[in-house]
Amino acid sequence: MKKVCLLAAAALVCSALSAQTLKFGHVNFSELVQLMPEMDEARTKSDAAGQETQETYQSMIEEFQTKYQQYEQKKATWTPSILQSKEKELSDMQQRIQEFEQSAQAELQQLQQQLMAPIYQKAQETVRTIAKEQGLIYVFDIQSALYIDAEQSIDLTPAARTALGIPEDRTMESLQAELQAKAQSAPQAM
């Protein structure tokens, strides 16, 4: 009796599903996020913070190197108490540099997460809105899907690009070229 009820329920579910056409969509989410105008601003802020951090780190290294060279040149003439004081100073500087490097990396990661969160949220909401408007039950990200049949799945990327204000001529290739040109024109770190 239980088997008959289970089979009847399964048949009912299958017939209900086959009577309704399921619609799926796909999107290149990474491309959307990378090409959004807000992402340019986030990159600029992140790059500026990274540059400031690098400059501070570099000045700390230069100060340490200067003091170390002075130590090497004069250590033979210093009294034991001065020698001990200078060694402690160098040791303390090394520790401060290491602590700065660790905290700066953590702060830069946190800044990047803060900058990216609203961008991801806006892109997700846009895709969700477009999917609902088109009556889709599921949207796949093409970066993480193993296979998508483009004939049976609706590509939401063009509509999302328009909704997010991404110019038609802006592509991942043009973005890469922009970023490479910017990197080449920036002063090189030592």
Coordinates of N, CA, C and O in Angstrom, one line a residue:
M1 N 0.8 -1.2 0.0 CA 0.0 0.0 0.0 C 0.9 1.3 0.0 O 0.6 2.2 -0.7
K2 N 1.9 1.2 0.8 CA 2.8 2.4 0.9 C 3.5 2.6 -0.4 O 3.7 3.8 -0.9
K3 N 3.9 1.5 -1.1 CA 4.6 1.6 -2.4 C 3.7 2.3 -3.4 O 4.1 3.1 -4.2
V4 N 2.4 1.9 -3.4 CA 1.4 2.4 -4.4 C 1.3 3.9 -4.1 O 1.2 4.7 -5.1
C5 N 1.2 4.3 -2.9 CA 1.0 5.7 -2.6 C 2.3 6.5 -3.0 O 2.1 7.6 -3.5
L6 N 3.4 6.0 -2.7 CA 4.7 6.7 -3.1 C 4.8 6.8 -4.6 O 5.2 7.8 -5.2
L7 N 4.4 5.7 -5.3 CA 4.5 5.8 -6.8 C 3.5 6.8 -7.3 O 3.8 7.5 -8.3
A8 N 2.3 6.8 -6.8 CA 1.3 7.8 -7.2 C 1.8 9.2 -6.9 O 1.6 10.1 -7.8
A9 N 2.4 9.5 -5.8 CA 2.9 10.8 -5.5 C 4.0 11.2 -6.4 O 4.1 12.3 -6.9
A10 N 4.9 10.2 -6.7 CA 6.0 10.5 -7.6 C 5.5 10.8 -9.0 O 6.0 11.7 -9.7
A11 N 4.5 10.0 -9.5 CA 3.9 10.3 -10.8 C 3.2 11.6 -10.8 O 3.3 12.3 -11.9
L12 N 2.6 12.0 -9.8 CA 1.9 13.3 -9.7 C 2.9 14.5 -9.8 O 2.7 15.4 -10.5
V13 N 4.0 14.3 -9.1 CA 5.1 15.4 -9.1 C 5.7 15.4 -10.5 O 5.9 16.5 -11.0
C14 N 6.0 14.3 -11.1 CA 6.6 14.3 -12.4 C 5.7 14.9 -13.5 O 6.1 15.6 -14.3
S15 N 4.4 14.6 -13.4 CA 3.4 15.1 -14.3 C 3.3 16.6 -14.2 O 3.2 17.4 -15.1
A16 N 3.3 17.1 -12.9 CA 3.2 18.5 -12.7 C 4.5 19.3 -13.2 O 4.3 20.4 -13.8
L17 N 5.6 18.7 -13.0 CA 6.9 19.3 -13.5 C 6.9 19.3 -15.0 O 7.4 20.2 -15.7
S18 N 6.4 18.2 -15.7 CA 6.5 18.1 -17.1 C 5.5 19.1 -17.8 O 5.7 19.6 -18.9
A19 N 4.4 19.4 -17.0 CA 3.4 20.3 -17.6 C 3.9 21.7 -17.5 O 3.4 22.6 -18.3
Q20 N 4.8 22.0 -16.7 CA 5.4 23.3 -16.5 C 6.8 23.4 -17.2 O 7.6 22.5 -16.9
T21 N 7.1 24.4 -18.0 CA 8.4 24.5 -18.6 C 9.3 25.2 -17.6 O 9.0 26.3 -17.2
L22 N 10.4 24.6 -17.3 CA 11.4 25.1 -16.3 C 12.3 26.0 -17.1 O 12.8 25.6 -18.2
K23 N 12.6 27.2 -16.6 CA 13.5 28.1 -17.3 C 14.7 28.3 -16.5 O 14.6 28.7 -15.3
F24 N 15.8 28.2 -17.1 CA 17.1 28.4 -16.5 C 17.9 29.5 -17.2 O 17.7 29.8 -18.3
G25 N 18.8 30.2 -16.4 CA 19.6 31.2 -17.0 C 21.0 31.0 -16.6 O 21.4 30.2 -15.7
H26 N 21.9 31.8 -17.2 CA 23.3 31.8 -16.8 C 23.9 33.2 -17.0 O 23.3 34.0 -17.7
V27 N 24.9 33.5 -16.3 CA 25.5 34.8 -16.3 C 27.0 34.6 -16.0 O 27.4 33.7 -15.3
N28 N 27.8 35.6 -16.6 CA 29.2 35.6 -16.2 C 29.4 36.6 -15.1 O 29.6 37.8 -15.4
F29 N 29.2 36.2 -13.9 CA 29.2 37.1 -12.7 C 30.5 37.8 -12.5 O 30.5 39.0 -12.2
S30 N 31.6 37.1 -12.7 CA 32.9 37.7 -12.5 C 33.1 38.8 -13.5 O 33.6 39.9 -13.1
E31 N 32.7 38.6 -14.7 CA 32.9 39.7 -15.7 C 32.0 40.9 -15.3 O 32.5 42.0 -15.4
L32 N 30.8 40.7 -14.9 CA 30.0 41.8 -14.5 C 30.6 42.6 -13.4 O 30.7 43.8 -13.4
V33 N 31.1 41.9 -12.3 CA 31.7 42.6 -11.2 C 32.9 43.4 -11.6 O 33.1 44.5 -11.3
Q34 N 33.8 42.7 -12.4 CA 35.1 43.4 -12.8 C 34.8 44.6 -13.7 O 35.6 45.5 -13.7
L35 N 33.8 44.6 -14.5 CA 33.5 45.7 -15.4 C 32.6 46.8 -14.9 O 32.5 47.8 -15.6
M36 N 32.0 46.6 -13.7 CA 31.1 47.6 -13.2 C 31.9 48.9 -12.9 O 33.1 48.9 -12.5
P37 N 31.3 50.0 -13.2 CA 31.9 51.3 -12.9 C 32.4 51.5 -11.5 O 33.4 52.0 -11.2
E38 N 31.6 50.9 -10.5 CA 32.0 51.0 -9.1 C 33.3 50.3 -8.8 O 34.0 50.6 -7.9
M39 N 33.6 49.3 -9.6 CA 34.8 48.5 -9.4 C 36.0 49.3 -9.7 O 37.0 49.2 -9.1
D40 N 35.9 50.2 -10.7 CA 37.0 51.1 -11.0 C 37.4 52.0 -9.8 O 38.5 52.2 -9.5
E41 N 36.3 52.5 -9.2 CA 36.5 53.3 -8.0 C 37.1 52.5 -6.8 O 38.1 53.0 -6.2
A42 N 36.7 51.3 -6.7 CA 37.2 50.4 -5.6 C 38.7 50.1 -5.9 O 39.5 50.1 -5.0
R43 N 39.0 49.8 -7.2 CA 40.4 49.5 -7.5 C 41.3 50.8 -7.2 O 42.4 50.6 -6.7
T44 N 40.8 51.9 -7.5 CA 41.5 53.2 -7.3 C 41.8 53.4 -5.8 O 42.9 53.6 -5.4
K45 N 40.8 53.2 -5.0 CA 40.9 53.3 -3.5 C 41.9 52.2 -3.0 O 42.7 52.5 -2.2
S46 N 41.7 51.0 -3.5 CA 42.6 49.9 -3.0 C 44.0 50.2 -3.4 O 45.0 49.9 -2.6
D47 N 44.2 50.6 -4.7 CA 45.6 50.9 -5.1 C 46.2 52.0 -4.4 O 47.4 51.9 -4.0
A48 N 45.5 53.0 -4.1 CA 46.0 54.2 -3.3 C 46.4 53.7 -1.9 O 47.5 54.1 -1.4
A49 N 45.6 52.9 -1.3 CA 45.9 52.4 0.1 C 47.1 51.5 0.0 O 48.0 51.6 0.9
G50 N 47.2 50.7 -1.0 CA 48.4 49.8 -1.2 C 49.7 50.6 -1.4 O 50.7 50.3 -0.9
Q51 N 49.6 51.7 -2.2 CA 50.7 52.5 -2.5 C 51.2 53.2 -1.2 O 52.4 53.3 -0.9
E52 N 50.3 53.8 -0.4 CA 50.6 54.4 0.8 C 51.3 53.4 1.8 O 52.3 53.7 2.4
T53 N 50.8 52.2 1.8 CA 51.3 51.2 2.7 C 52.7 50.8 2.2 O 53.7 50.7 3.0
Q54 N 52.9 50.7 0.9 CA 54.2 50.4 0.4 C 55.2 51.5 0.6 O 56.4 51.2 1.0
E55 N 54.8 52.7 0.5 CA 55.7 53.8 0.8 C 56.2 53.9 2.3 O 57.3 54.1 2.6
T56 N 55.2 53.6 3.1 CA 55.5 53.6 4.6 C 56.5 52.5 4.9 O 57.5 52.6 5.6
Y57 N 56.2 51.3 4.3 CA 57.0 50.1 4.6 C 58.4 50.4 4.0 O 59.4 50.1 4.7
Q58 N 58.5 50.9 2.8 CA 59.8 51.2 2.2 C 60.6 52.2 3.1 O 61.8 52.0 3.3
S59 N 60.0 53.2 3.6 CA 60.7 54.2 4.5 C 61.2 53.5 5.8 O 62.2 53.8 6.3
M60 N 60.4 52.6 6.3 CA 60.8 51.9 7.5 C 62.0 51.0 7.2 O 63.0 51.0 8.0
I61 N 62.0 50.4 6.0 CA 63.2 49.5 5.6 C 64.4 50.4 5.4 O 65.5 50.0 5.9
E62 N 64.3 51.5 4.8 CA 65.4 52.4 4.5 C 66.0 52.9 5.9 O 67.2 53.0 6.0
E63 N 65.1 53.3 6.8 CA 65.6 53.8 8.1 C 66.3 52.6 8.8 O 67.4 52.9 9.4
F64 N 65.8 51.4 8.7 CA 66.5 50.3 9.4 C 67.9 50.1 8.7 O 68.9 49.9 9.4
Q65 N 67.9 50.1 7.4 CA 69.2 49.9 6.7 C 70.2 51.0 7.1 O 71.4 50.7 7.3
T66 N 69.8 52.2 7.2 CA 70.7 53.3 7.5 C 71.2 53.1 8.9 O 72.4 53.2 9.2
K67 N 70.4 52.7 9.9 CA 70.8 52.5 11.2 C 71.7 51.3 11.3 O 72.7 51.2 12.1
Y68 N 71.4 50.3 10.5 CA 72.3 49.0 10.5 C 73.6 49.3 10.0 O 74.7 48.9 10.5
Q69 N 73.7 50.1 8.9 CA 75.0 50.5 8.3 C 75.8 51.3 9.4 O 77.0 51.1 9.5
Q70 N 75.1 52.2 10.0 CA 75.8 53.0 11.1 C 76.3 52.1 12.2 O 77.4 52.2 12.7
Y71 N 75.5 51.1 12.5 CA 75.9 50.1 13.6 C 77.1 49.4 13.1 O 78.1 49.2 13.9
E72 N 77.1 48.9 11.9 CA 78.3 48.1 11.4 C 79.6 49.0 11.3 O 80.6 48.5 11.6
Q73 N 79.4 50.2 11.0 CA 80.6 51.1 10.9 C 81.2 51.5 12.2 O 82.4 51.6 12.4
K74 N 80.3 51.6 13.2 CA 80.8 52.2 14.5 C 80.8 51.2 15.7 O 81.3 51.5 16.7
K75 N 80.4 50.0 15.5 CA 80.3 49.0 16.6 C 81.6 48.8 17.3 O 81.6 48.5 18.5
A76 N 82.7 48.8 16.5 CA 84.0 48.6 17.2 C 84.4 49.7 18.1 O 85.2 49.4 19.0
T77 N 83.9 50.9 17.9 CA 84.3 52.0 18.8 C 83.3 52.3 19.9 O 83.6 53.1 20.8
W78 N 82.1 51.6 19.9 CA 81.2 51.8 21.0 C 81.5 51.1 22.3 O 82.0 50.0 22.2
T79 N 81.0 51.7 23.3 CA 81.1 51.0 24.6 C 80.1 49.8 24.6 O 79.1 49.9 23.9
P80 N 80.2 48.9 25.5 CA 79.3 47.8 25.6 C 77.8 48.3 25.8 O 76.9 47.7 25.2
S81 N 77.6 49.3 26.6 CA 76.2 49.8 26.9 C 75.6 50.4 25.6 O 74.5 50.2 25.3
I82 N 76.4 51.2 24.9 CA 76.0 51.8 23.6 C 75.7 50.7 22.6 O 74.7 50.7 21.9
L83 N 76.6 49.7 22.5 CA 76.4 48.6 21.6 C 75.1 47.9 21.9 O 74.3 47.6 21.0
Q84 N 74.9 47.6 23.2 CA 73.7 46.9 23.6 C 72.4 47.7 23.2 O 71.4 47.2 22.7
S85 N 72.5 49.0 23.5 CA 71.4 49.9 23.2 C 71.1 49.9 21.7 O 69.9 49.9 21.3
K86 N 72.1 50.0 20.9 CA 71.9 50.0 19.4 C 71.4 48.7 18.9 O 70.6 48.7 18.0
E87 N 71.9 47.6 19.4 CA 71.4 46.3 19.0 C 69.9 46.1 19.4 O 69.1 45.6 18.6
K88 N 69.5 46.6 20.6 CA 68.1 46.6 21.0 C 67.3 47.4 20.0 O 66.1 47.1 19.6
E89 N 67.8 48.6 19.7 CA 67.1 49.5 18.8 C 66.8 48.8 17.4 O 65.7 48.9 16.9
L90 N 67.9 48.2 16.9 CA 67.7 47.5 15.6 C 66.7 46.3 15.7 O 65.9 46.1 14.8
S91 N 66.8 45.6 16.8 CA 65.9 44.5 17.0 C 64.4 45.0 17.1 O 63.5 44.4 16.5
D92 N 64.2 46.1 17.9 CA 62.9 46.7 18.0 C 62.4 47.1 16.6 O 61.2 47.0 16.3
M93 N 63.3 47.7 15.8 CA 62.9 48.2 14.5 C 62.4 47.0 13.6 O 61.4 47.1 12.9
Q94 N 63.2 45.9 13.7 CA 62.8 44.8 12.9 C 61.5 44.2 13.3 O 60.6 43.9 12.4
Q95 N 61.2 44.2 14.6 CA 59.9 43.7 15.1 C 58.8 44.7 14.6 O 57.7 44.2 14.2
R96 N 59.0 46.0 14.7 CA 58.0 46.9 14.2 C 57.7 46.8 12.8 O 56.6 46.9 12.3
I97 N 58.8 46.5 12.0 CA 58.6 46.3 10.5 C 57.7 45.1 10.3 O 56.8 45.1 9.5
Q98 N 58.0 44.0 11.0 CA 57.3 42.8 10.8 C 55.8 43.0 11.2 O 54.9 42.5 10.5
E99 N 55.6 43.6 12.3 CA 54.2 43.9 12.8 C 53.5 44.8 11.8 O 52.3 44.5 11.6
F100 N 54.2 45.8 11.3 CA 53.5 46.7 10.4 C 53.1 45.9 9.1 O 52.0 46.1 8.6
E101 N 54.0 45.1 8.6 CA 53.8 44.3 7.4 C 52.5 43.4 7.6 O 51.7 43.4 6.7
Q102 N 52.5 42.7 8.7 CA 51.3 41.8 9.0 C 50.0 42.6 9.1 O 49.0 42.3 8.6
S103 N 50.0 43.7 9.9 CA 48.8 44.4 10.2 C 48.4 45.2 8.9 O 47.2 45.3 8.6
A104 N 49.3 45.7 8.1 CA 49.0 46.3 6.9 C 48.3 45.4 5.9 O 47.4 45.8 5.2
Q105 N 48.9 44.2 5.8 CA 48.2 43.2 4.9 C 46.8 42.9 5.3 O 45.9 42.8 4.5
A106 N 46.6 42.7 6.6 CA 45.3 42.5 7.1 C 44.3 43.6 6.8 O 43.2 43.5 6.4
E107 N 44.8 44.8 7.0 CA 44.0 46.0 6.8 C 43.7 46.2 5.3 O 42.6 46.6 5.0
L108 N 44.6 45.9 4.5 CA 44.4 46.0 3.0 C 43.3 45.0 2.6 O 42.4 45.3 1.8
Q109 N 43.4 43.8 3.1 CA 42.4 42.8 2.8 C 41.0 43.2 3.3 O 40.0 43.0 2.6
Q110 N 41.0 43.7 4.5 CA 39.7 44.2 5.1 C 39.1 45.4 4.3 O 37.9 45.4 4.0
L111 N 40.0 46.3 3.8 CA 39.5 47.4 3.0 C 38.9 46.9 1.7 O 37.9 47.3 1.2
Q112 N 39.6 45.9 1.1 CA 39.2 45.3 -0.2 C 37.8 44.7 0.0 O 36.9 44.8 -0.8
Q113 N 37.6 43.9 1.1 CA 36.3 43.3 1.4 C 35.2 44.4 1.6 O 34.1 44.2 1.1
Q114 N 35.6 45.4 2.3 CA 34.6 46.5 2.5 C 34.2 47.2 1.2 O 33.0 47.5 0.9
L115 N 35.2 47.4 0.3 CA 34.9 48.0 -1.0 C 34.1 47.0 -1.9 O 33.3 47.5 -2.7
M116 N 34.4 45.8 -1.8 CA 33.8 44.8 -2.7 C 32.3 44.4 -2.3 O 31.5 44.1 -3.2
A117 N 32.1 44.4 -1.0 CA 30.8 43.9 -0.6 C 29.6 44.6 -1.3 O 28.7 43.9 -1.8
P118 N 29.5 45.9 -1.3 CA 28.4 46.6 -2.0 C 28.4 46.3 -3.5 O 27.3 46.3 -4.1
I119 N 29.5 46.1 -4.1 CA 29.6 45.8 -5.5 C 29.0 44.5 -5.8 O 28.1 44.3 -6.7
Y120 N 29.4 43.5 -5.0 CA 28.8 42.1 -5.2 C 27.3 42.1 -4.9 O 26.5 41.5 -5.7
Q121 N 26.9 42.8 -3.9 CA 25.5 42.9 -3.5 C 24.7 43.5 -4.7 O 23.6 43.0 -5.0
K122 N 25.2 44.6 -5.2 CA 24.4 45.3 -6.3 C 24.3 44.3 -7.5 O 23.3 44.2 -8.2
A123 N 25.4 43.7 -7.9 CA 25.4 42.7 -9.0 C 24.4 41.6 -8.8 O 23.7 41.2 -9.7
Q124 N 24.5 41.0 -7.6 CA 23.6 39.9 -7.2 C 22.1 40.3 -7.3 O 21.3 39.6 -7.8
E125 N 21.8 41.5 -6.8 CA 20.4 42.0 -6.8 C 20.0 42.2 -8.2 O 18.8 42.0 -8.6
T126 N 20.9 42.8 -9.0 CA 20.5 43.0 -10.4 C 20.2 41.7 -11.2 O 19.2 41.6 -11.8
V127 N 21.1 40.7 -11.0 CA 20.8 39.4 -11.6 C 19.5 38.8 -11.1 O 18.7 38.3 -11.9
R128 N 19.3 38.9 -9.8 CA 18.1 38.3 -9.2 C 16.9 39.0 -9.8 O 15.9 38.3 -10.1
T129 N 16.9 40.3 -9.9 CA 15.7 41.0 -10.4 C 15.5 40.6 -11.9 O 14.3 40.4 -12.2
I130 N 16.5 40.6 -12.7 CA 16.3 40.2 -14.1 C 15.8 38.7 -14.2 O 14.9 38.4 -15.0
A131 N 16.3 37.9 -13.4 CA 15.9 36.5 -13.4 C 14.4 36.3 -13.0 O 13.7 35.6 -13.6
K132 N 14.0 37.1 -12.0 CA 12.6 37.1 -11.6 C 11.7 37.6 -12.7 O 10.6 37.1 -13.0
E133 N 12.1 38.7 -13.3 CA 11.3 39.3 -14.4 C 11.2 38.3 -15.6 O 10.1 38.3 -16.2
Q134 N 12.1 37.5 -15.8 CA 12.1 36.5 -16.9 C 11.5 35.2 -16.5 O 11.5 34.2 -17.3
G135 N 11.1 35.0 -15.2 CA 10.5 33.8 -14.7 C 11.5 32.6 -14.6 O 11.0 31.5 -14.8
L136 N 12.7 32.9 -14.4 CA 13.7 31.8 -14.2 C 13.6 31.2 -12.9 O 13.4 31.9 -11.9
I137 N 13.9 29.9 -12.8 CA 13.9 29.3 -11.5 C 15.4 29.1 -11.0 O 15.5 28.9 -9.8
Y138 N 16.4 29.2 -11.8 CA 17.7 29.1 -11.4 C 18.6 29.8 -12.4 O 18.4 29.8 -13.6
V139 N 19.7 30.4 -11.8 CA 20.7 31.1 -12.6 C 22.1 30.5 -12.3 O 22.4 30.5 -11.1
F140 N 22.8 30.1 -13.3 CA 24.1 29.5 -13.1 C 25.2 30.5 -13.4 O 25.0 31.3 -14.3
D141 N 26.2 30.5 -12.6 CA 27.4 31.3 -13.0 C 28.3 30.5 -13.9 O 28.7 29.4 -13.5
I142 N 28.6 31.0 -15.1 CA 29.3 30.2 -16.0 C 30.7 29.9 -15.6 O 31.3 28.9 -16.1
Q143 N 31.2 30.7 -14.6 CA 32.6 30.4 -14.1 C 32.6 29.1 -13.2 O 33.7 28.5 -13.1
S144 N 31.5 28.8 -12.6 CA 31.5 27.6 -11.7 C 30.7 26.4 -12.3 O 30.7 25.4 -11.7
A145 N 30.0 26.6 -13.4 CA 29.2 25.5 -13.9 C 30.1 24.6 -14.9 O 30.9 25.2 -15.6
L146 N 29.9 23.4 -14.8 CA 30.7 22.5 -15.6 C 30.2 22.5 -17.1 O 30.9 22.3 -18.0
Y147 N 28.9 22.7 -17.2 CA 28.3 22.6 -18.6 C 27.0 23.5 -18.6 O 26.2 23.4 -17.7
I148 N 26.8 24.3 -19.6 CA 25.6 25.0 -19.8 C 25.2 24.9 -21.3 O 26.0 25.2 -22.1
D149 N 24.0 24.5 -21.5 CA 23.5 24.4 -22.9 C 22.9 25.8 -23.2 O 21.8 26.1 -22.8
A150 N 23.7 26.6 -24.0 CA 23.3 27.9 -24.3 C 21.9 28.0 -25.1 O 21.3 29.0 -25.1
E151 N 21.5 26.9 -25.7 CA 20.3 26.9 -26.4 C 19.1 26.8 -25.5 O 18.0 27.2 -25.8
Q152 N 19.3 26.2 -24.3 CA 18.2 26.0 -23.4 C 18.3 26.9 -22.2 O 17.4 26.8 -21.3
S153 N 19.3 27.7 -22.1 CA 19.5 28.6 -20.9 C 19.6 30.0 -21.4 O 20.2 30.3 -22.5
I154 N 19.0 30.9 -20.7 CA 19.0 32.3 -21.1 C 20.2 33.0 -20.5 O 20.5 32.9 -19.3
D155 N 21.0 33.7 -21.4 CA 22.2 34.4 -21.0 C 21.7 35.8 -20.4 O 21.2 36.6 -21.2
L156 N 21.9 36.0 -19.1 CA 21.5 37.2 -18.5 C 22.6 38.3 -18.5 O 22.3 39.4 -18.1
T157 N 23.8 37.9 -18.9 CA 24.9 38.8 -18.9 C 24.6 40.1 -19.7 O 24.9 41.2 -19.1
P158 N 24.1 40.1 -20.9 CA 23.9 41.4 -21.6 C 22.9 42.3 -20.9 O 23.1 43.5 -20.8
A159 N 21.8 41.7 -20.4 CA 20.8 42.5 -19.7 C 21.4 43.1 -18.4 O 21.1 44.2 -18.0
A160 N 22.1 42.3 -17.7 CA 22.8 42.7 -16.4 C 23.8 43.8 -16.7 O 23.9 44.8 -15.9
R161 N 24.6 43.7 -17.8 CA 25.5 44.7 -18.1 C 24.8 46.0 -18.3 O 25.3 47.1 -17.8
T162 N 23.7 46.0 -19.1 CA 22.9 47.2 -19.3 C 22.4 47.8 -18.0 O 22.5 49.0 -17.8
A163 N 21.8 47.0 -17.2 CA 21.2 47.4 -15.9 C 22.3 48.0 -15.0 O 22.0 48.9 -14.2
L164 N 23.5 47.5 -15.0 CA 24.6 47.9 -14.2 C 25.4 49.1 -14.8 O 26.3 49.6 -14.1
G165 N 25.0 49.5 -15.9 CA 25.7 50.7 -16.5 C 27.0 50.4 -17.1 O 27.9 51.3 -17.2
I166 N 27.3 49.2 -17.5 CA 28.5 48.8 -18.1 C 28.5 49.1 -19.6 O 27.6 48.6 -20.3
P167 N 29.4 50.0 -20.2 CA 29.3 50.3 -21.6 C 29.5 49.1 -22.4 O 30.2 48.1 -22.1
E168 N 28.9 49.1 -23.6 CA 28.9 47.9 -24.5 C 30.3 47.6 -25.0 O 30.7 46.4 -25.2
D169 N 31.1 48.6 -25.2 CA 32.5 48.4 -25.7 C 33.5 48.0 -24.6 O 34.6 47.8 -24.9
R170 N 33.1 48.0 -23.4 CA 34.0 47.6 -22.3 C 34.0 46.1 -22.1 O 32.9 45.5 -21.9
T171 N 35.1 45.5 -22.3 CA 35.3 44.0 -22.2 C 36.4 43.7 -21.2 O 37.1 44.6 -20.7
M172 N 36.5 42.4 -20.9 CA 37.6 42.0 -20.0 C 38.9 42.3 -20.7 O 39.9 42.7 -20.0
E173 N 39.0 42.2 -22.0 CA 40.3 42.5 -22.7 C 40.6 44.0 -22.6 O 41.8 44.3 -22.3
S174 N 39.6 44.8 -22.8 CA 39.9 46.3 -22.6 C 40.3 46.6 -21.2 O 41.1 47.5 -21.0
L175 N 39.6 46.0 -20.2 CA 40.0 46.2 -18.8 C 41.4 45.8 -18.6 O 42.2 46.5 -17.9
Q176 N 41.8 44.6 -19.1 CA 43.2 44.1 -18.9 C 44.2 45.1 -19.5 O 45.2 45.4 -18.9
A177 N 43.8 45.6 -20.7 CA 44.7 46.6 -21.3 C 44.8 47.9 -20.5 O 45.9 48.5 -20.3
E178 N 43.7 48.4 -19.9 CA 43.7 49.5 -19.0 C 44.6 49.3 -17.8 O 45.4 50.2 -17.5
L179 N 44.4 48.2 -17.2 CA 45.2 47.9 -16.0 C 46.7 47.7 -16.3 O 47.5 48.2 -15.5
Q180 N 47.0 47.1 -17.4 CA 48.4 47.0 -17.8 C 49.0 48.3 -18.1 O 50.2 48.6 -17.6
A181 N 48.3 49.2 -18.8 CA 48.8 50.5 -19.1 C 49.0 51.3 -17.8 O 50.0 52.0 -17.6
K182 N 48.1 51.2 -16.9 CA 48.2 51.9 -15.6 C 49.4 51.4 -14.8 O 50.1 52.2 -14.2
A183 N 49.6 50.1 -14.8 CA 50.7 49.5 -14.0 C 52.0 49.9 -14.6 O 53.0 50.2 -13.9
Q184 N 52.1 50.0 -16.0 CA 53.3 50.4 -16.6 C 53.6 51.9 -16.4 O 54.8 52.3 -16.3
S185 N 52.6 52.7 -16.3 CA 52.8 54.2 -16.1 C 53.1 54.5 -14.6 O 53.6 55.6 -14.3
A186 N 52.7 53.6 -13.7 CA 52.9 53.9 -12.2 C 54.4 53.7 -11.9 O 55.1 52.9 -12.5
P187 N 54.9 54.5 -10.9 CA 56.3 54.4 -10.5 C 56.5 53.0 -9.9 O 55.6 52.5 -9.1
Q188 N 57.6 52.4 -10.2 CA 57.9 51.0 -9.7 C 58.3 51.1 -8.3 O 59.1 51.9 -7.9
A189 N 57.9 50.1 -7.5 CA 58.3 50.0 -6.1 C 59.7 49.4 -6.1 O 60.1 48.7 -6.9
M190 N 60.4 49.8 -5.0 CA 61.8 49.4 -4.9 C 61.9 48.0 -4.4 O 61.3 47.4 -3.8

